[in-house]
CSV table of C-alpha atoms in Angstrom, one decimal:
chain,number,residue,atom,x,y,z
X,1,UNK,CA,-185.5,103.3,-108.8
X,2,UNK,CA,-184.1,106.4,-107.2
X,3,UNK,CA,-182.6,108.4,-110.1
X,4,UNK,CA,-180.8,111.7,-110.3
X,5,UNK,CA,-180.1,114.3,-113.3
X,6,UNK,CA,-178.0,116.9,-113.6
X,7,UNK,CA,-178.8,119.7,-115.2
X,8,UNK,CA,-175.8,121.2,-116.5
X,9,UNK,CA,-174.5,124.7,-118.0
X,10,UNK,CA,-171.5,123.5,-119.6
X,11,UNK,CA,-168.4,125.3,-121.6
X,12,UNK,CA,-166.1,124.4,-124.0
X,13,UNK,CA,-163.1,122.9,-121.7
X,14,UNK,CA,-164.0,119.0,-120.8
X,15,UNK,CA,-161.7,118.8,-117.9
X,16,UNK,CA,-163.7,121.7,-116.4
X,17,UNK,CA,-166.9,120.2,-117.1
X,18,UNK,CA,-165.9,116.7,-115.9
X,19,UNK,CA,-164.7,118.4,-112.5
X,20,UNK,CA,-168.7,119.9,-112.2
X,21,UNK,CA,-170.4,116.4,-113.0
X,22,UNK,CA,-168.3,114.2,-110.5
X,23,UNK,CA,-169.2,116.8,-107.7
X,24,UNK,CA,-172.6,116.5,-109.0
X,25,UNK,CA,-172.1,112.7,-108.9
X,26,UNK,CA,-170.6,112.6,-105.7
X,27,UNK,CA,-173.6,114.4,-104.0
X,28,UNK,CA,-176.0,112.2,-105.8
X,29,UNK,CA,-174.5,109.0,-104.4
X,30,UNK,CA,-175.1,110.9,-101.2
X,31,UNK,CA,-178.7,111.3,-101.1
X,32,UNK,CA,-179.2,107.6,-102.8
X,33,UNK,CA,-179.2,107.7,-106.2
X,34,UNK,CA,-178.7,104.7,-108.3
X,35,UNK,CA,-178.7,106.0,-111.8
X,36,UNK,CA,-177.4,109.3,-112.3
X,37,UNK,CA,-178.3,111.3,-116.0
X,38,UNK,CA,-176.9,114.4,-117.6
X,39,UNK,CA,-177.4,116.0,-120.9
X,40,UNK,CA,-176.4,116.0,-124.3
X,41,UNK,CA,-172.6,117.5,-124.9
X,42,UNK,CA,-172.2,117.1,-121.1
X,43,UNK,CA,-168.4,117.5,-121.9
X,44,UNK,CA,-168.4,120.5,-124.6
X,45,UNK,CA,-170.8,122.7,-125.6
X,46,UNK,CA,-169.3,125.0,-128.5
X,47,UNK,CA,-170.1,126.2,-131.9
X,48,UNK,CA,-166.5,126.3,-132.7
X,49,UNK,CA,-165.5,122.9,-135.3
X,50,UNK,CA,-161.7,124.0,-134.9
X,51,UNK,CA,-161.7,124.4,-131.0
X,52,UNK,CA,-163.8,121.0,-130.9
X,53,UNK,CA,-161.2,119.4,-132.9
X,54,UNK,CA,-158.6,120.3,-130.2
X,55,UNK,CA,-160.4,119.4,-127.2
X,56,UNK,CA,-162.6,116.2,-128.5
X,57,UNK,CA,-160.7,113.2,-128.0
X,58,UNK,CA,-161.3,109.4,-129.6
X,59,UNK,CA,-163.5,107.6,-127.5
X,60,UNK,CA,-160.6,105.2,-126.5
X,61,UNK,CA,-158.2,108.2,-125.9
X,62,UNK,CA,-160.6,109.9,-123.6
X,63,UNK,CA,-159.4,110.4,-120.3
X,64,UNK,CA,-162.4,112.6,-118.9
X,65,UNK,CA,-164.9,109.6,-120.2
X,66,UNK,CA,-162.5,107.1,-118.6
X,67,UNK,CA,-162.9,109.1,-115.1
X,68,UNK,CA,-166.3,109.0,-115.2
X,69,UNK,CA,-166.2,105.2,-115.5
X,70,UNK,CA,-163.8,105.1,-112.4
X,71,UNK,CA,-166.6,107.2,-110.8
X,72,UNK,CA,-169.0,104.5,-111.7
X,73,UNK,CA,-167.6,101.5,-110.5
X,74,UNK,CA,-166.2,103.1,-107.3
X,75,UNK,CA,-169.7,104.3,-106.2
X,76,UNK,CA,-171.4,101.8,-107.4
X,77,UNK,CA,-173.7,103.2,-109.6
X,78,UNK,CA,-175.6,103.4,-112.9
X,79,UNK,CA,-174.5,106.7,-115.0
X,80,UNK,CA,-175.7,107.4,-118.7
X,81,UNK,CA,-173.6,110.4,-119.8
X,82,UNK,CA,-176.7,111.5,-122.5
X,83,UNK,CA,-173.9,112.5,-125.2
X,84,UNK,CA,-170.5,112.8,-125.1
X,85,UNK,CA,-169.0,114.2,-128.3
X,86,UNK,CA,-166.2,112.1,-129.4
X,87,UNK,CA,-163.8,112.1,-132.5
X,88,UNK,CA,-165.7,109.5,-135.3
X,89,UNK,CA,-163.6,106.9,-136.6
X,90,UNK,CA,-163.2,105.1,-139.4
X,91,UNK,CA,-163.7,106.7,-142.7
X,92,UNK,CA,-165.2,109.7,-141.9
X,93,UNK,CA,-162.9,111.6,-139.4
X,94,UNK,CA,-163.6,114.7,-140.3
X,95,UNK,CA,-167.1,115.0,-138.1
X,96,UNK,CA,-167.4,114.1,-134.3
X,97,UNK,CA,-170.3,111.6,-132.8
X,98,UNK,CA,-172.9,112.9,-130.6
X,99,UNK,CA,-172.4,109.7,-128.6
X,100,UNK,CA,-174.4,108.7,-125.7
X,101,UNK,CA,-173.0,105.9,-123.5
X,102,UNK,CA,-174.3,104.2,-120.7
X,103,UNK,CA,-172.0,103.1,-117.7
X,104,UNK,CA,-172.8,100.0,-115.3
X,105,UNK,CA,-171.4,99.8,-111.7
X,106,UNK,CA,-168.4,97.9,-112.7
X,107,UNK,CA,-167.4,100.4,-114.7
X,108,UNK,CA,-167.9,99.3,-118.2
X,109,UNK,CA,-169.6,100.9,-121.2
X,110,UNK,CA,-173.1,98.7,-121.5
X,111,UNK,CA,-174.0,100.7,-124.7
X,112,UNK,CA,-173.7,103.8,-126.7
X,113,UNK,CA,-176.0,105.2,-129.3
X,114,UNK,CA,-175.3,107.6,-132.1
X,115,UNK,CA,-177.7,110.3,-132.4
X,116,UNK,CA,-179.7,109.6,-135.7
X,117,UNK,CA,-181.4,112.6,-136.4
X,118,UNK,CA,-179.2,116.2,-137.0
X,119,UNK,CA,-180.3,119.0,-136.0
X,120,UNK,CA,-180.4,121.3,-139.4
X,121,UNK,CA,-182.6,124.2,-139.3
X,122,UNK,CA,-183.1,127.5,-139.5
X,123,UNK,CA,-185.0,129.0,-136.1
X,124,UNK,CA,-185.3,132.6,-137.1
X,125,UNK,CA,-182.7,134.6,-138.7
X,126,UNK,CA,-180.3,135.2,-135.8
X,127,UNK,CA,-179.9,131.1,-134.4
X,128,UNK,CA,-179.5,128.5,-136.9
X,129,UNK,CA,-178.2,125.4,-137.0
X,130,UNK,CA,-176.1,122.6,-138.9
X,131,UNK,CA,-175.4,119.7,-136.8
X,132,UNK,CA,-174.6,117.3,-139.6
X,133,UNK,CA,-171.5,119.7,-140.9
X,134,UNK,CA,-170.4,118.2,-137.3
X,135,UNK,CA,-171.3,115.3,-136.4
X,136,UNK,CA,-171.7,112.3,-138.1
X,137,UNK,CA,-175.0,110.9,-137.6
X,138,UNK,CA,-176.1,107.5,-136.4
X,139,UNK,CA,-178.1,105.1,-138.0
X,140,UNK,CA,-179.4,102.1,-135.5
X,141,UNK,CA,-181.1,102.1,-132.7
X,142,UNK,CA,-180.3,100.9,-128.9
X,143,UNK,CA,-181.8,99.7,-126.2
X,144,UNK,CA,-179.5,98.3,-122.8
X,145,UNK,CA,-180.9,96.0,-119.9
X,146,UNK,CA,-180.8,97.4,-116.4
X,147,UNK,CA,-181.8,96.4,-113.3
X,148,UNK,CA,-184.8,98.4,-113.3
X,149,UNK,CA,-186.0,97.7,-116.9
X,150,UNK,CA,-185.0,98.6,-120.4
X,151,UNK,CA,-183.7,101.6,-121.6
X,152,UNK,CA,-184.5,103.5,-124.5
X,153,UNK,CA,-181.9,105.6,-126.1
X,154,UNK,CA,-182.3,108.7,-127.8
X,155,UNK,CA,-180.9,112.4,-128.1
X,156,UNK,CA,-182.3,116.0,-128.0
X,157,UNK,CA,-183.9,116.1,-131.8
X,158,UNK,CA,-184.7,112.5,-132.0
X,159,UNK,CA,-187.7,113.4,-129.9
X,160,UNK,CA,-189.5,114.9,-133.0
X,161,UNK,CA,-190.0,111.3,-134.9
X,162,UNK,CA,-192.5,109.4,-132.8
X,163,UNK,CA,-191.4,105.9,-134.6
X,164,UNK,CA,-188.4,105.7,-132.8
X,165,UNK,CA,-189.9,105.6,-129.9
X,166,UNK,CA,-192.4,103.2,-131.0
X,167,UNK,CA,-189.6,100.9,-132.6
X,168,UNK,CA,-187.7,101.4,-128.6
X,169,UNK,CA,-190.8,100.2,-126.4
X,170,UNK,CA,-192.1,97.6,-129.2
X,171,UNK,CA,-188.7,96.4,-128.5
X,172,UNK,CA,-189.5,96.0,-124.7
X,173,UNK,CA,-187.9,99.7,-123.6
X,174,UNK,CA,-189.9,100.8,-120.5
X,175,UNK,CA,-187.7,104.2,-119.4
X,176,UNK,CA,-187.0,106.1,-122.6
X,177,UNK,CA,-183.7,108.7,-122.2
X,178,UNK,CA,-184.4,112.1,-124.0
X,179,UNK,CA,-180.7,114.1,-123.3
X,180,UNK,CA,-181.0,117.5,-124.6
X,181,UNK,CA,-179.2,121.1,-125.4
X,182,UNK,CA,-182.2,122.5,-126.5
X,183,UNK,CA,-182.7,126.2,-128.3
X,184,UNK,CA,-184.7,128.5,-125.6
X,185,UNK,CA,-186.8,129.1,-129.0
X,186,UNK,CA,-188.5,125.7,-129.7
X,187,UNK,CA,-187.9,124.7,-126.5
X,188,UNK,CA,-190.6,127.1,-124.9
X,189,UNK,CA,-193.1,126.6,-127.7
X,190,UNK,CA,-192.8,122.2,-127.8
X,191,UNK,CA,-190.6,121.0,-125.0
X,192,UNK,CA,-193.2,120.1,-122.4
X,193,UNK,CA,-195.6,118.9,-125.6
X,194,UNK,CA,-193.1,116.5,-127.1
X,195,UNK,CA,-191.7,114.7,-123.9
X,196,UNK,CA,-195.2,113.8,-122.3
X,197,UNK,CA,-196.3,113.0,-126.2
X,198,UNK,CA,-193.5,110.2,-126.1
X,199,UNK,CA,-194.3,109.2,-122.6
X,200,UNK,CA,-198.1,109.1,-123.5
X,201,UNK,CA,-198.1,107.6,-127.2
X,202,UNK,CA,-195.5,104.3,-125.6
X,203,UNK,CA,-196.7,104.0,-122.0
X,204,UNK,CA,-192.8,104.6,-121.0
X,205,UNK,CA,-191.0,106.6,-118.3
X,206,UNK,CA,-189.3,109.9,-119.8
X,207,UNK,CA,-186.1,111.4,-118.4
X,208,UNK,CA,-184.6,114.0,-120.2
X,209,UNK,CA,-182.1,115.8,-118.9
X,210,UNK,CA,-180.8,119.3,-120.3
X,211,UNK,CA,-178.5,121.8,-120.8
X,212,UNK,CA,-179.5,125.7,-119.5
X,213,UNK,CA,-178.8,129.0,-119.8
X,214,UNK,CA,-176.0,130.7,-121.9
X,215,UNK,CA,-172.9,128.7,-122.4
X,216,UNK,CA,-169.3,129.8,-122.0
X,217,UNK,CA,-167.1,129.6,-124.6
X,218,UNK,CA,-163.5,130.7,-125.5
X,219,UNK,CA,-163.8,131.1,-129.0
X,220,UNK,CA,-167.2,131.2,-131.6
X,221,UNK,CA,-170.5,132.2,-130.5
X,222,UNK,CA,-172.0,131.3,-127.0
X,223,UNK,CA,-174.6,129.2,-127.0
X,224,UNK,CA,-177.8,129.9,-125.3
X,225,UNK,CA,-180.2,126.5,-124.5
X,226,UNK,CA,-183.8,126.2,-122.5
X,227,UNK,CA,-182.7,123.9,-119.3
X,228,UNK,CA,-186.4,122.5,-118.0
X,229,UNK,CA,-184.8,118.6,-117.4
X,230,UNK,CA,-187.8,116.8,-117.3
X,231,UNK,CA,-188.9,113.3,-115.6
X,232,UNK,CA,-192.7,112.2,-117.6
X,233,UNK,CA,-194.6,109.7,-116.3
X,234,UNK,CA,-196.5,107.2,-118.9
X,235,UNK,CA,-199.7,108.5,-117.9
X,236,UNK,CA,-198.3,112.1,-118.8
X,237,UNK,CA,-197.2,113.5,-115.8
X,238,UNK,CA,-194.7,115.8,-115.0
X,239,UNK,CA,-192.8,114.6,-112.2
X,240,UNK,CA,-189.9,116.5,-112.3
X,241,UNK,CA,-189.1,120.1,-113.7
X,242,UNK,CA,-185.8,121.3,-112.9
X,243,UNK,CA,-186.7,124.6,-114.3
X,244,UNK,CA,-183.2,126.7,-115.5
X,245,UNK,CA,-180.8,126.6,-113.0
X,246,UNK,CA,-178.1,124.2,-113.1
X,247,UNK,CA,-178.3,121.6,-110.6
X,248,UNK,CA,-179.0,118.0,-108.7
X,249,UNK,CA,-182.2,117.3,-109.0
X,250,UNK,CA,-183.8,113.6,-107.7
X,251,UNK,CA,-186.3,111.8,-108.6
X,252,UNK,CA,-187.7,108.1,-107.8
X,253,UNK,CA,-189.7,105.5,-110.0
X,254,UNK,CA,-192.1,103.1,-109.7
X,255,UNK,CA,-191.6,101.0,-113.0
X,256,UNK,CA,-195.2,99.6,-112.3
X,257,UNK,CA,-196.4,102.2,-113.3
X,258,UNK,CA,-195.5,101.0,-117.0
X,259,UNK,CA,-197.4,98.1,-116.8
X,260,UNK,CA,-200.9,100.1,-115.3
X,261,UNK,CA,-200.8,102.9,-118.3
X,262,UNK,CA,-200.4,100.2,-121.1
X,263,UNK,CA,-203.1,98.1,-119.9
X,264,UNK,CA,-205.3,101.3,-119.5
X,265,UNK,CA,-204.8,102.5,-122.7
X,266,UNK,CA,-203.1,99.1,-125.0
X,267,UNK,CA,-202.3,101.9,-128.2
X,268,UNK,CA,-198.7,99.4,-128.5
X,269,UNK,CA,-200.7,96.4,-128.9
X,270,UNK,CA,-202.9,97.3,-130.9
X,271,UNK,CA,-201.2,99.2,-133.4
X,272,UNK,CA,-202.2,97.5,-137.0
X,273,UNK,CA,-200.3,97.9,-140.4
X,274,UNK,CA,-201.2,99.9,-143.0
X,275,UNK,CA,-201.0,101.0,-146.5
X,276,UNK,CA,-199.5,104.6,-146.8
X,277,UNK,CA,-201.3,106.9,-148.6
């Protein structure tokens, strides 16, 4: 598979950051690609609840999502858009969904996940966060066929709780997706650790691609986040760092590899139940 992420400083305007990714897109299709990845709040990074209210649109009312599809299907191409905040519906309205969706080369949405966990800590005393005032937070897990293998869905935060992961490839996932905007502050102390943990502990492919630098925005505080996409192979290795600069960065996989890293080290299969303490 020849893949590509973009690594992506976005602001708080969609249309703006929809304009960036399809002339990332476009240069990707150029040099190959086949599935194309970007990172989590691709189309609005802000701390600002009211601005997001006025620029976050229903899934179905989405016009930047539904040029991205157009995108898809006229190149021909796999895209997973790693989260897209969109308005929740149903009951609770009053929180967005940190949404990934995943986009085949007709054009169609082939799945979306809800990021589970929420971000809610406090880093030091100057950056802390409460994703779940928000965003309303998932509760199932996702996995979507491809013609490389299965995906594994996640976002950013869900990368801290191993037994997703384990629940994604026990489930037959061989690529796990890791989209992240994550703070320069925890991502310098455990971002290379976690991502080749998850690749290591499930025998999968990682691709994670991120948000970098400091963020734009027109109202609220700007957001700073750690960049450092990454593509892990399930042996550990780093094939990809896209360090911080925003960009098109390629990469190609050999999904065989899957298959020579579990039988090497079988931790999936032979994982045994046990009584908690």
């Amino acid at each position: 598979m020849r893949g590509a992420i973009v690594q992506l400083c976005s602001n708080d305007h969609p249309a703006e950051n929809t304009d960036i990714l399809q002339a990332y897109i476009r240069q990707a299709v150029e040099q190959g690609a086949e599935f194309i990845f970007t990172p989590e709040v691709s189309n609005c990074v802000s701390l600002d609840r009211a601005l997001q209210s006025e620029v976050i649109d229903y899934q179905v009312q989405d016009m930047q999502l539904l040029r991205l599809r157009e995108d898809a299907k006229e190149f021909g191409i796999w895209l997973m858009l790693g989260s897209w905040a969109v308005k929740a519906e149903g009951a609770d309205e009053t929180r967005f969904a940190n949404r990934c969706f995943v986009i085949n080369p007709a054009g169609e949405i082939a799945a979306t996940y809800d990021k589970i966990h929420m971000f809610d800590v406090d880093i030091n005393p100057e950056e802390s966060f409460r994703e779940s005032a928000g965003y309303k937070p998932g509760s199932k897990a996702v996995t979507v066929d491809t013609p490389w293998g299965r995906l594994g869905l996640s976002i950013c935060y869900d990368m801290r709780f191993p037994k997703l992961y384990q629940a994604l490839a026990g489930a037959g996932a061989k690529i796990l997706t890791m989209p992240a905007a994550f703070s320069p502050v925890t991502g310098a102390a455990h971002w290379h650790t976690l991502l080749r943990a998850r690749a290591i502990e499930t025998g999968c492919f990682v691709i994670a691609p991120a948000q970098t630098g400091t963020h734009s925005a027109r109202q609220g505080k700007p957001r700073k986040t750690y960049g450092h996409s990454l593509v892990v192979a399930p042996w550990g290795e780093i094939l990809l760092d896209a360090g911080t600069e925003p960009g098109l960065y390629l990469f190609d996989l050999d999904l065989g590899l899957v298959d020579d890293a579990r039988r090497r080290v079988p931790s999936l299969a032979n994982a045994r139940p046990f009584d908690a303490p």
